[in-house]
Every structure is written in structure tokens, then in C-alpha cells.
Coordinates of C-alpha atoms and ligand atoms in Angstrom, one line a residue:
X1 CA 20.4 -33.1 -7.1
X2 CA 20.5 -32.1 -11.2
X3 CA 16.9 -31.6 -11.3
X4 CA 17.0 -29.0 -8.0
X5 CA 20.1 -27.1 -9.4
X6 CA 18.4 -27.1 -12.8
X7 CA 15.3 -25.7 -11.9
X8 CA 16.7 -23.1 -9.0
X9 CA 18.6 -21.9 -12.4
X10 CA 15.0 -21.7 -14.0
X11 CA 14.1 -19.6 -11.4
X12 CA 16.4 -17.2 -11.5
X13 CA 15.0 -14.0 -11.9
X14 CA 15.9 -10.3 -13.0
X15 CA 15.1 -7.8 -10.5
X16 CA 15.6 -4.6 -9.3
X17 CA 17.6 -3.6 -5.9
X18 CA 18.5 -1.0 -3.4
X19 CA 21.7 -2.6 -2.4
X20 CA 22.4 -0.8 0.5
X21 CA 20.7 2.5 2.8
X22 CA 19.1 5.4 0.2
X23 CA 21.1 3.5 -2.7
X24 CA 19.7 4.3 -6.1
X25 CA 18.2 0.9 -7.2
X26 CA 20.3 -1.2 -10.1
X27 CA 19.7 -4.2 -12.1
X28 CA 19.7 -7.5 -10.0
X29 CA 19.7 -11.3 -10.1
X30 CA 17.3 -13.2 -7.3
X31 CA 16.2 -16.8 -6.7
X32 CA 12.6 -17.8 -6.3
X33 CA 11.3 -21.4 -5.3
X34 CA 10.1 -23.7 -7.4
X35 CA 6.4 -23.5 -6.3
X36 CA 5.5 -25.9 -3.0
X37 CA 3.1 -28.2 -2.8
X38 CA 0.2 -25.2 -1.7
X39 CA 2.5 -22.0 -3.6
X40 CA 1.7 -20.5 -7.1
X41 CA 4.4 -19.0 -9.1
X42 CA 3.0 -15.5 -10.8
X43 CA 4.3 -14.0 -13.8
X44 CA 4.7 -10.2 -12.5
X45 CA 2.7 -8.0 -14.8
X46 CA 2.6 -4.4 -12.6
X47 CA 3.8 -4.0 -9.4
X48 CA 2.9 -0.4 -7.7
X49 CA 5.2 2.1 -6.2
X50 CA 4.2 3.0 -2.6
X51 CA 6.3 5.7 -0.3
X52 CA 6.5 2.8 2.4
X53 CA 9.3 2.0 -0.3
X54 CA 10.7 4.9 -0.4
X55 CA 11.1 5.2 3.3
X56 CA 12.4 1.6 3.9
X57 CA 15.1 2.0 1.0
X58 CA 15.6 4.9 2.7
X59 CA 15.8 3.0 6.2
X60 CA 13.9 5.4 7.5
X61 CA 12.4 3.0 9.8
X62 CA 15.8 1.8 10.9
X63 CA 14.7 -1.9 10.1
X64 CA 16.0 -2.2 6.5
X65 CA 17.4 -5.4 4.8
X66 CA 20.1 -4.8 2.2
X67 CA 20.0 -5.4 -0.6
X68 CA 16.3 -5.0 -0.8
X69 CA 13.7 -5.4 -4.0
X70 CA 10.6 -3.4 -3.2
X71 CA 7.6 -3.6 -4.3
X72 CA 3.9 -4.5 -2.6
X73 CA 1.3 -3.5 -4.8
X74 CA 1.6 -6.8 -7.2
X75 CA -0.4 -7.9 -10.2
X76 CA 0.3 -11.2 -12.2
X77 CA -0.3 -14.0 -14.1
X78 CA -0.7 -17.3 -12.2
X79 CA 1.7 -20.0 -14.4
X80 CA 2.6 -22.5 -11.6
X81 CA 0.5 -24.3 -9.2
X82 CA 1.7 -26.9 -6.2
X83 CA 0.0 -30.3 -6.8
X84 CA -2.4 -29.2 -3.6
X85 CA -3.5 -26.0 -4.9
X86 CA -6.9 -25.6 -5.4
X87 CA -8.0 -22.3 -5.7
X88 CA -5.8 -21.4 -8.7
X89 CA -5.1 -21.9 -12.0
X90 CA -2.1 -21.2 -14.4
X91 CA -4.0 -18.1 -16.3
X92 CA -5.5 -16.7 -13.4
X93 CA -5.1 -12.8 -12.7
X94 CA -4.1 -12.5 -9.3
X95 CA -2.7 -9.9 -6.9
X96 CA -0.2 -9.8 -3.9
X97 CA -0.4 -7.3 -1.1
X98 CA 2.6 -6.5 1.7
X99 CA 2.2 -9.9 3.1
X100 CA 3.2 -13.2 1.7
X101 CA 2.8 -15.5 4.9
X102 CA 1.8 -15.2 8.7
X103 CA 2.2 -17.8 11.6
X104 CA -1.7 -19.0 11.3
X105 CA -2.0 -19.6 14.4
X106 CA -2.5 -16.5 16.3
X107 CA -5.7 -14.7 17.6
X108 CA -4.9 -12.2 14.8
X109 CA -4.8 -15.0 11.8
X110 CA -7.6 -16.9 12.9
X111 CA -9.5 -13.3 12.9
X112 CA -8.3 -13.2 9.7
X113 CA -6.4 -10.1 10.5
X114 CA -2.9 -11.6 9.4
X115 CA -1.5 -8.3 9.4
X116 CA -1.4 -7.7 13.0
X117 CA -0.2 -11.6 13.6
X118 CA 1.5 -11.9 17.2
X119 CA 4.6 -13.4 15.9
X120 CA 4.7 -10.9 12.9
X121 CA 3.8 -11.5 9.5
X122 CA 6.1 -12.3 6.4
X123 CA 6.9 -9.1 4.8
X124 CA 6.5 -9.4 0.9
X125 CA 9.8 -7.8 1.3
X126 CA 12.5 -6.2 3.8
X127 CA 11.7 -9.7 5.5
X128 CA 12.3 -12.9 6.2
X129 CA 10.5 -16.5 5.5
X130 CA 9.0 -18.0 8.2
X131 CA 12.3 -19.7 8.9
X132 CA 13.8 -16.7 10.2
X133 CA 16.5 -16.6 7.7
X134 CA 15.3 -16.7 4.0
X135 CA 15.3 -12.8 3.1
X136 CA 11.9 -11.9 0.7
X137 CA 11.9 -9.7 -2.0
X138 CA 9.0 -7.7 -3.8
X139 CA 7.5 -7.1 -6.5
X140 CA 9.7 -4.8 -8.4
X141 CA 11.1 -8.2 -10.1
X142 CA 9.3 -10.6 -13.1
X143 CA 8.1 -13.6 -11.4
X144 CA 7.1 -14.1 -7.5
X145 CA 5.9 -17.8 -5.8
X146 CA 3.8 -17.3 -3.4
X147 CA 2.0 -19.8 -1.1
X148 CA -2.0 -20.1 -2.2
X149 CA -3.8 -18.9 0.9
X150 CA -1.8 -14.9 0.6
X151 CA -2.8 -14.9 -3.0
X152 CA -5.8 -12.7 -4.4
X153 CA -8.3 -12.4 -6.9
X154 CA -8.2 -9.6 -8.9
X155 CA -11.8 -8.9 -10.6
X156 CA -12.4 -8.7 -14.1
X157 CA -12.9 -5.3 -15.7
X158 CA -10.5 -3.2 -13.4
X159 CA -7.4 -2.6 -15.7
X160 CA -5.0 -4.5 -14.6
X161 CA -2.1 -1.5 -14.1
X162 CA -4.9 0.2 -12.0
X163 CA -5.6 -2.7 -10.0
X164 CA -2.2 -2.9 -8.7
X165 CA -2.3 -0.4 -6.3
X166 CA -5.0 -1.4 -4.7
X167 CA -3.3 -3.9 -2.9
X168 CA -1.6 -1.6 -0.4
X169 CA -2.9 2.0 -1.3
X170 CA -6.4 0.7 -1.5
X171 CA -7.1 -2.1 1.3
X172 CA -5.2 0.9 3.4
X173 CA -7.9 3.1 2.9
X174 CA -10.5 1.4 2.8
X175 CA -10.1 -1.0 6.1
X176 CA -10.2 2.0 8.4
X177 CA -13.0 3.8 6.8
X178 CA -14.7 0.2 7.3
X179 CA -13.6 -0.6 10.6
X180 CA -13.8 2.8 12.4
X181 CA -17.4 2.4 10.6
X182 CA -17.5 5.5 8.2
X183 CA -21.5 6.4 6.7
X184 CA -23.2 7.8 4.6
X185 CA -23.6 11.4 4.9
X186 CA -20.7 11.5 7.5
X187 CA -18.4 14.1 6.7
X188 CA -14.6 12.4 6.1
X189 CA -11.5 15.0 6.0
X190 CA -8.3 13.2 3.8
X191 CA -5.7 15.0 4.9
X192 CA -2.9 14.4 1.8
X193 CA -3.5 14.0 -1.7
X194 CA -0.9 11.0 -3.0
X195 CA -1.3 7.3 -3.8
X196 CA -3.1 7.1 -0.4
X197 CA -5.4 9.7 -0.1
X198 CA -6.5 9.8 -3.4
X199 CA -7.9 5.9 -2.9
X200 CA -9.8 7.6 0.1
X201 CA -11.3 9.4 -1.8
X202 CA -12.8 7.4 -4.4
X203 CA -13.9 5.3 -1.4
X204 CA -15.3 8.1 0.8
X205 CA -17.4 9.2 -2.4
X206 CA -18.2 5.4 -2.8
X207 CA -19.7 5.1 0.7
X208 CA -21.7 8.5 0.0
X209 CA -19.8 10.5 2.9
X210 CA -19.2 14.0 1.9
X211 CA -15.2 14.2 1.4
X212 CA -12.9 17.0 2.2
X213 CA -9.3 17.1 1.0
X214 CA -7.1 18.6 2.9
X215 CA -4.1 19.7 1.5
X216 CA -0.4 21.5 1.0
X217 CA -0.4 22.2 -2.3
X218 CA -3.1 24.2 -3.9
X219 CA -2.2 22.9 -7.8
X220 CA -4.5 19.6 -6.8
X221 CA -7.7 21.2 -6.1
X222 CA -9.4 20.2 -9.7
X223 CA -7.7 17.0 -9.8
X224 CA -9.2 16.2 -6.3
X225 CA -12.4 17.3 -6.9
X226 CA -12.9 15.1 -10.6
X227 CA -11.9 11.9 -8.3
X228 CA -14.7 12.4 -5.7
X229 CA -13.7 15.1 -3.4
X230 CA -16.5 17.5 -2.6
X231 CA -14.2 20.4 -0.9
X232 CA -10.9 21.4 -1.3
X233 CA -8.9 23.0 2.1
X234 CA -5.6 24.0 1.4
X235 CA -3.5 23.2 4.7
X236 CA -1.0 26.2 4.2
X237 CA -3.3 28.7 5.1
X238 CA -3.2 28.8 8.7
X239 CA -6.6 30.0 9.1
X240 CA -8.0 27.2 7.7
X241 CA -8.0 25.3 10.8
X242 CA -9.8 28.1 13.2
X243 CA -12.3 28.4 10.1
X244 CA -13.3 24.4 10.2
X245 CA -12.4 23.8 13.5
X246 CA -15.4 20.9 14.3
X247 CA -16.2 19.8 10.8
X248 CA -15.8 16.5 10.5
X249 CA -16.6 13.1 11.4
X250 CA -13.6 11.1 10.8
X251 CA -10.1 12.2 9.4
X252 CA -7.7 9.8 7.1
X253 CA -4.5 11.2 7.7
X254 CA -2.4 9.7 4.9
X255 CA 0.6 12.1 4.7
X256 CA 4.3 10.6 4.7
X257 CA 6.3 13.3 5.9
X258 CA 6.2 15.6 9.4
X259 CA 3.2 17.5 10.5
X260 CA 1.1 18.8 13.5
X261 CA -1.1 15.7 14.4
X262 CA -2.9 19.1 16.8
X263 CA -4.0 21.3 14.4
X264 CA -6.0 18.7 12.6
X265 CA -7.2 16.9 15.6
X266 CA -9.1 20.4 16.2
X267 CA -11.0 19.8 13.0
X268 CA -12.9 16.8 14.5
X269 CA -16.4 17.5 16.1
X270 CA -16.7 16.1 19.9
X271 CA -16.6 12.3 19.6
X272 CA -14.8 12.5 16.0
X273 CA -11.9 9.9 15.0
X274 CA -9.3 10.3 13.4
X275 CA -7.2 7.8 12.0
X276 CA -3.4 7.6 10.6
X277 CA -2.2 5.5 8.0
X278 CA 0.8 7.4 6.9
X279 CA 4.2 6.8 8.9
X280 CA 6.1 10.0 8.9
X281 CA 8.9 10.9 11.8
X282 CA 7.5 11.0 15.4
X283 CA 5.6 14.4 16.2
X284 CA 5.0 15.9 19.4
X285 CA 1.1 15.1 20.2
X286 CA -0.8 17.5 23.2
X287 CA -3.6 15.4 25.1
X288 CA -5.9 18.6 24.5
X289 CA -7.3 18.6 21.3
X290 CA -8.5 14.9 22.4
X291 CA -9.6 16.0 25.6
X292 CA -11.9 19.1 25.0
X293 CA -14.0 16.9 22.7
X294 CA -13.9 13.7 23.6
X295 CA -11.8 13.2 20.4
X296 CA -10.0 9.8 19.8
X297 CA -6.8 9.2 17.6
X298 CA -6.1 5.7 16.0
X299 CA -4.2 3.9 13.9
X300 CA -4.8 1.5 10.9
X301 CA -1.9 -1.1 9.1
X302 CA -3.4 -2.5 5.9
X303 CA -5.5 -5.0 5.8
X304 CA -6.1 -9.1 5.8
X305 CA -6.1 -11.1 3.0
X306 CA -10.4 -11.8 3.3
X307 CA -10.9 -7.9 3.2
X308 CA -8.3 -7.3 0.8
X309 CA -10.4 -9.6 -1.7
X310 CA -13.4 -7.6 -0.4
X311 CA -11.8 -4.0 -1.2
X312 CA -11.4 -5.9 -4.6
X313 CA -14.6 -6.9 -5.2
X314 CA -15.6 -3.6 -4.3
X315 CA -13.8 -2.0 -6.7
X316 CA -15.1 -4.2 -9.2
X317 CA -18.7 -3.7 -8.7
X318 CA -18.3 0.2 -7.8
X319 CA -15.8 0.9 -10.9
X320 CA -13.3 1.8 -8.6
X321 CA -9.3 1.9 -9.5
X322 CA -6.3 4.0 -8.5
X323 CA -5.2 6.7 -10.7
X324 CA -1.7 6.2 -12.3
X325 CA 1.2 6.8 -14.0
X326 CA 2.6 3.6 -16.3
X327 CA 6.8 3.6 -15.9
X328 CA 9.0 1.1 -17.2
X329 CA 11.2 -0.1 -13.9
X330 CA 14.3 1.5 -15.4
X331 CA 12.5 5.1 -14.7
X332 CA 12.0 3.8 -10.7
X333 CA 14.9 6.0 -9.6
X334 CA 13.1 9.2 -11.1
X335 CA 10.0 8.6 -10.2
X336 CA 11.1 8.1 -6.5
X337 CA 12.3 11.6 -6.6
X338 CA 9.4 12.8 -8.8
X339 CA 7.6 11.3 -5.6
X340 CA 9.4 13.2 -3.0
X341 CA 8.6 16.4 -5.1
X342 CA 4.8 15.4 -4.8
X343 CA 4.9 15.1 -8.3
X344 CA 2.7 12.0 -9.2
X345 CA -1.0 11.9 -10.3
X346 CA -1.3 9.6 -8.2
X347 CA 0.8 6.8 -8.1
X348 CA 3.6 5.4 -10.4
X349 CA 2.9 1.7 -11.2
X350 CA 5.6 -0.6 -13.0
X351 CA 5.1 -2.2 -16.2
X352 CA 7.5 -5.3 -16.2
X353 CA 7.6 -5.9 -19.9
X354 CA 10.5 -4.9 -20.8
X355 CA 12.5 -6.1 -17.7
X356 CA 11.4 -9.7 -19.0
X357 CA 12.7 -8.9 -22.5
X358 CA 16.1 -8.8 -21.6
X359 CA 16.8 -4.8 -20.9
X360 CA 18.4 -3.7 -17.7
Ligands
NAP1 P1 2.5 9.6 -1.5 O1 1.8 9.2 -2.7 O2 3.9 10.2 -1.6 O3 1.6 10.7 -0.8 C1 1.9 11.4 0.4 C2 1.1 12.7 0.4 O4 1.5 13.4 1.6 C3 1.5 13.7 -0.7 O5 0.8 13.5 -1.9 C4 1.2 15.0 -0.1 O6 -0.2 15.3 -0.2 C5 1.4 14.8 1.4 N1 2.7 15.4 1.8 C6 4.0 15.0 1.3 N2 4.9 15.8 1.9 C7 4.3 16.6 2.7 C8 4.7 17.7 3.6 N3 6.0 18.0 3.7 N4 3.8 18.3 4.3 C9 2.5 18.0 4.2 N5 2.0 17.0 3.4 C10 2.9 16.4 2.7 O7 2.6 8.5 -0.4 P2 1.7 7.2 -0.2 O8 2.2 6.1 -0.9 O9 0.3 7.6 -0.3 O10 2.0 6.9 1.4 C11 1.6 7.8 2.4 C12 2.1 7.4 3.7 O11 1.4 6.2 4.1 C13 3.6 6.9 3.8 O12 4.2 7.4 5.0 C14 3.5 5.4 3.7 O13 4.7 4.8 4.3 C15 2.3 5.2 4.5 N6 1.7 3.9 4.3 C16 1.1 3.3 5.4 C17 0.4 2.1 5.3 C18 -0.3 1.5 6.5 O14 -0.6 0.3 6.5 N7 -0.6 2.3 7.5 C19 0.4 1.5 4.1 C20 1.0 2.1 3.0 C21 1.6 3.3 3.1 P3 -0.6 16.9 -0.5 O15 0.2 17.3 -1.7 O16 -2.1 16.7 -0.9 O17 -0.4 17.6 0.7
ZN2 ZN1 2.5 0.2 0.6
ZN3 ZN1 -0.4 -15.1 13.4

């Protein structure tokens, strides 16, 4: 009984938390367990900053958990293993995505697509264990343990801060260019130029399609085309929709906030697909523009953990990394509202040095 309450105290662990709705987020104390038999406890090292936090400290999904430590985009050092682990190593350079567990069992986790598991998966945070009751918490904290099989590879030669977003940013892109079955040649419309869309990017030039961004503010036109844009359409002029109506193959629409689904639909040439991966308010969607041209509309929610290790090691052969913006985690309230101004090139990744060192 000394030993457990000993080492529970070893795990104790500084963090940071929204403690309740749109709170600004404040030092914090959490408890993580003393790795299983199959877990790994990581040593945080960066941990991205994705709007999906934003919007659940927010609760603008009304299905917030208070008080919540965000954070999905997680890279660390492996110092831990269960006596069963195999795979890892204390030393290891690993990531951790928006999951940390799934049920296993279901049509979905046997497919390997844990993220659409029937039961639900584990939430890396604003969730709860597969008991039901235990809440998670993310990465925006030193130290995570996390069971072996939800646990990553990250490749050597991507810089570690850059690597971190891949784990949501990243696999979010690129799973729906893959599944949907983007080409070479194709022409792919982003529609938003944030952590996101600027990942599609990089991986639309990768695949050799020839990318369009589409955007609401002119200022990024230089910035998109140096990371692999070939055209720039600036979404504020009205005319640019009648002027490309029909362009494009497939659209990635990865913009967080309200817009007309319609007007870009009309930019898709008969039997074009367009995808969303960004979750703003509901909008108001006309069967038309998917009529006339035989257009279809889907959907696309991260990614599993086997194509997750693929998007990896495809960043690591193709040189691609996100774009970001180093912050220590006591800058995360700013940069939240930096974010809401659009005001990141491209996403804000936290360095948790100093949290580790004692300041708060
Ligand atoms: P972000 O970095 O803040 O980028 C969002 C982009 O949307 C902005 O850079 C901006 O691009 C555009 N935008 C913002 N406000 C706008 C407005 N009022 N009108 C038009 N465009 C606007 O966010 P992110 O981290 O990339 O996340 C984007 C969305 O994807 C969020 O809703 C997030 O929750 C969601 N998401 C979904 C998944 C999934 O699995 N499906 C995973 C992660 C995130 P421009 O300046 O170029 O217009
Ligand atoms: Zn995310
Ligand atoms: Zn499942």
C-alpha cells in the first residue's frame, strides 16, 4: 500500500488546465499511472496546439469535461516500459495522436481504423478510460503513460517540434487525400490556410497534384505558395467562385469557423469530392450544387494508428514537417487568441522545458 501511494506521488505531474467552459488555462497538478504491464510512460517534449482545442475548451461542441488539459499533437521520450512491452524502449522518440485506447474489438479496430470504433475511442483528452470513469488528459502536461499498441514512431530527421503536429494536423490531411484516392496531376483546392491546410498542402505537392489555396485573407499568398501551393484564390472576392466554378478535383475544406459549404461545392467539376475536416457551427447545405454535377460531399476524422505511422514515414522520406511557432506553455493563453485572429504561421507547438523546471 506504501509502494502504490509512493509512486502515485512520483507520478504526479504539472500541467496545464482549462478548469471550467472558455476558462483561460492555469497551472495544474494531475496523476498519471505507473505504466501497466503493455503501457510506456513518455517524457513530453512538444505537444501541438490544434483549434479542436480551442473549440472543446471552448465547449463549443457541448461535450466538454472540466477541468480539461488539452493537447493531441504529442512528442516524447519513451522512459518507462510495462514488463510486456515489446516494441519500445526507454530512449525511444515517440508520438501520441487524439487517441490513447479504443475497444479492439470492433469492425472499425480490427480495420485498423480505431478512430471510428463502434463503442467510441479513448480521447487523449476531454475523455474517459475505458472504464467509463477515469477522465484523460493531454498533452499540454510533462509526462503521459500510454498503453504500447496507441504509441508511434516518430522517424529520425524530422525535428522533433515539427514532428509534433503531425499527429493530428498531419494524419488529418493526409488520410482523406489517401482514402478519397487524390493523384497525381489531379487538381486539389485547400480551402483555409492554418495548421490544417497548410499540411495539405505539403502533402498535395507531395503527391504531385497541382494545389490551390483558397483563402480569406490575402496577406498568406507568398507564404502559401513557398510551402507548395501552386495558386492562390482569395475567397473574399465574390467573383472568385463564378470565375473557377468546375476546377477542381477534390477540395480539403479545413476551415474552423462558419462558411457556405455551396459556394465551394460549385468549384468541383462533375463527379468532384470534396471533403471536410474542419468542425465549424452547422451551415445550411442546398442539395444543388451536388446534384447538377454529380458532386459528392464527405467527411474525414483523423486517422488510425497503422496510417498515422505511415503519414510518418512519409514525412520522413519526403522531408515533410509542419511549419511552426515554438511557445513556452505559459504563452498558451495568447497564442489561443493570436489563433482566433488567424495569426499563426502555422501552428503553435509547446516546448515543455520549462514547465519541467519548476516555472508555472
Ligand atoms: P487553424 O490553424 O486555426 O486554421 C483554421 C483556418 O480556417 C484559418 O487559418 C483560416 O484560413 C480559416 N478561417 C478561420 N476563420 C475563418 C473565417 N471566419 N472565415 C473563413 N475562414 C476562416 O485551425 P486548425 O487547427 O487547422 O483546425 C481547423 C479545423 O479542423 C478546426 O475546426 C478543428 O477543430 C478541425 N479539426 C478536425 C479534425 C478532424 O479529424 N476532422 C482534426 C483536427 C482538427 P485562411 O486565413 O486561409 O482563410
Ligand atoms: Zn487536433
Ligand atoms: Zn472498436
Amino acid at each position: 500500500m506504501d509502494t502504490l501511494v509512493e509512486s502515485k506521488a512520483t507520478l504526479k505531474t504539472p500541467a496545464y488546465a482549462a478548469k471550467k467552459a472558455d476558462a483561460e488555462l492555469v497551472p495544474w497538478s494531475i496523476v498519471r499511472r505507473e505504466p501497466g504491464p503493455h503501457d510506456v510512460l513518455i517524457d513530453i517534449l512538444y505537444c501541438g496546439v490544434c483549434h479542436s482545442d480551442i473549440h472543446q475548451v471552448k465547449d463549443e461542441w457541448h461535450n466538454s469535461i472540466f477541468p480539461m488539459v488539452p493537447g493531441h499533437e504529442i512528442v516524447g521520450r519513451v522512459v518507462k516500459v510495462g514488463d510486456h512491452v515489446k516494441k519500445w524502449k526507454p530512449g525511444h522518440i515517440v508520438g501520441v495522436g487524439c487517441f490513447v485506447d479504443s475497444c479492439r474489438r470492433c469492425e472499425a479496430c480490427r480495420a485498423g481504423e480505431e478512430q471510428y470504433c463502434e463503442p467510441g475511442m479513448t480521447l487523449t483528452y476531454n475523455g474517459y478510460e475505458r472504464d467509463g470513469k477515469t477522465p484523460t488528459y493531454g498533452g499540454y502536461s510533462t509526462r503521459i503513460t500510454v498503453d504500447e499498441n496507441y504509441v508511434m514512431s516518430i522517424p529520425k530527421g524530422i525535428p522533433l517540434e515539427r514532428a509534433a503536429p503531425l499527429l493530428c494536423a498531419g494524419i488529418t490531411t493526409y488520410s482523406p487525400l489517401k482514402h478519397f484516392g487524390l493523384e497525381a496531376g489531379d487538381k486539389l483546392g485547400v480551402v483555409g490556410l492554418g495548421g490544417l491546410g497548410h499540411m495539405a498542402v505539403k502533402f498535395g505537392h507531395a503527391t504531385g497534384a497541382h494545389v490551390t489555396v483558397l483563402s480569406h485573407s490575402p496577406g498568406k499568398r507568398d507564404d502559401a505558395l513557398a510551402l507548395g501551393a501552386d495558386d492562390f484564390l482569395v475567397t473574399k472576392d465574390e467573383a472568385v467562385f463564378k470565375e473557377n466554378a468546375g476546377r477542381f478535383d477534390f477540395i480539403i475544406d479545413t476551415v474552423s469557423a462558419q462558411h457556405d459549404y455551396n459556394a465551394y461545392l460549385s468549384l468541383l467539376r462533375r463527379d468532384g469530392i470534396m471533403v471536410l475536416v474542419g468542425v465549424p457551427e452547422p451551415t445550411p447545405l442546398s442539395a444543388f450544387p451536388l446534384i447538377v454535377k454529380r458532386r459528392s460531399l464527405a467527411g474525414s476524422l483523423i486517422g488510425g494508428i497503422r496510417e498515422t505511422q505511415e503519414m510518418l514515414d512519409f514525412c520522413g522520406q519526403h522531408g515533410v514537417a509542419a511549419d511552426v511557432e515554438v511557445i513556452p506553455i505559459q504563452e498558451i493563453n495568447r497564442a489561443y487568441a493570436r489563433m482566433l485572429k488567424n495569426d499563426v504561421r502555422y501552428r503553435f507547438v509547446i516546448d515543455l522545458a520549462n514547465l519541467k523546471s519548476g516555472a508555472s
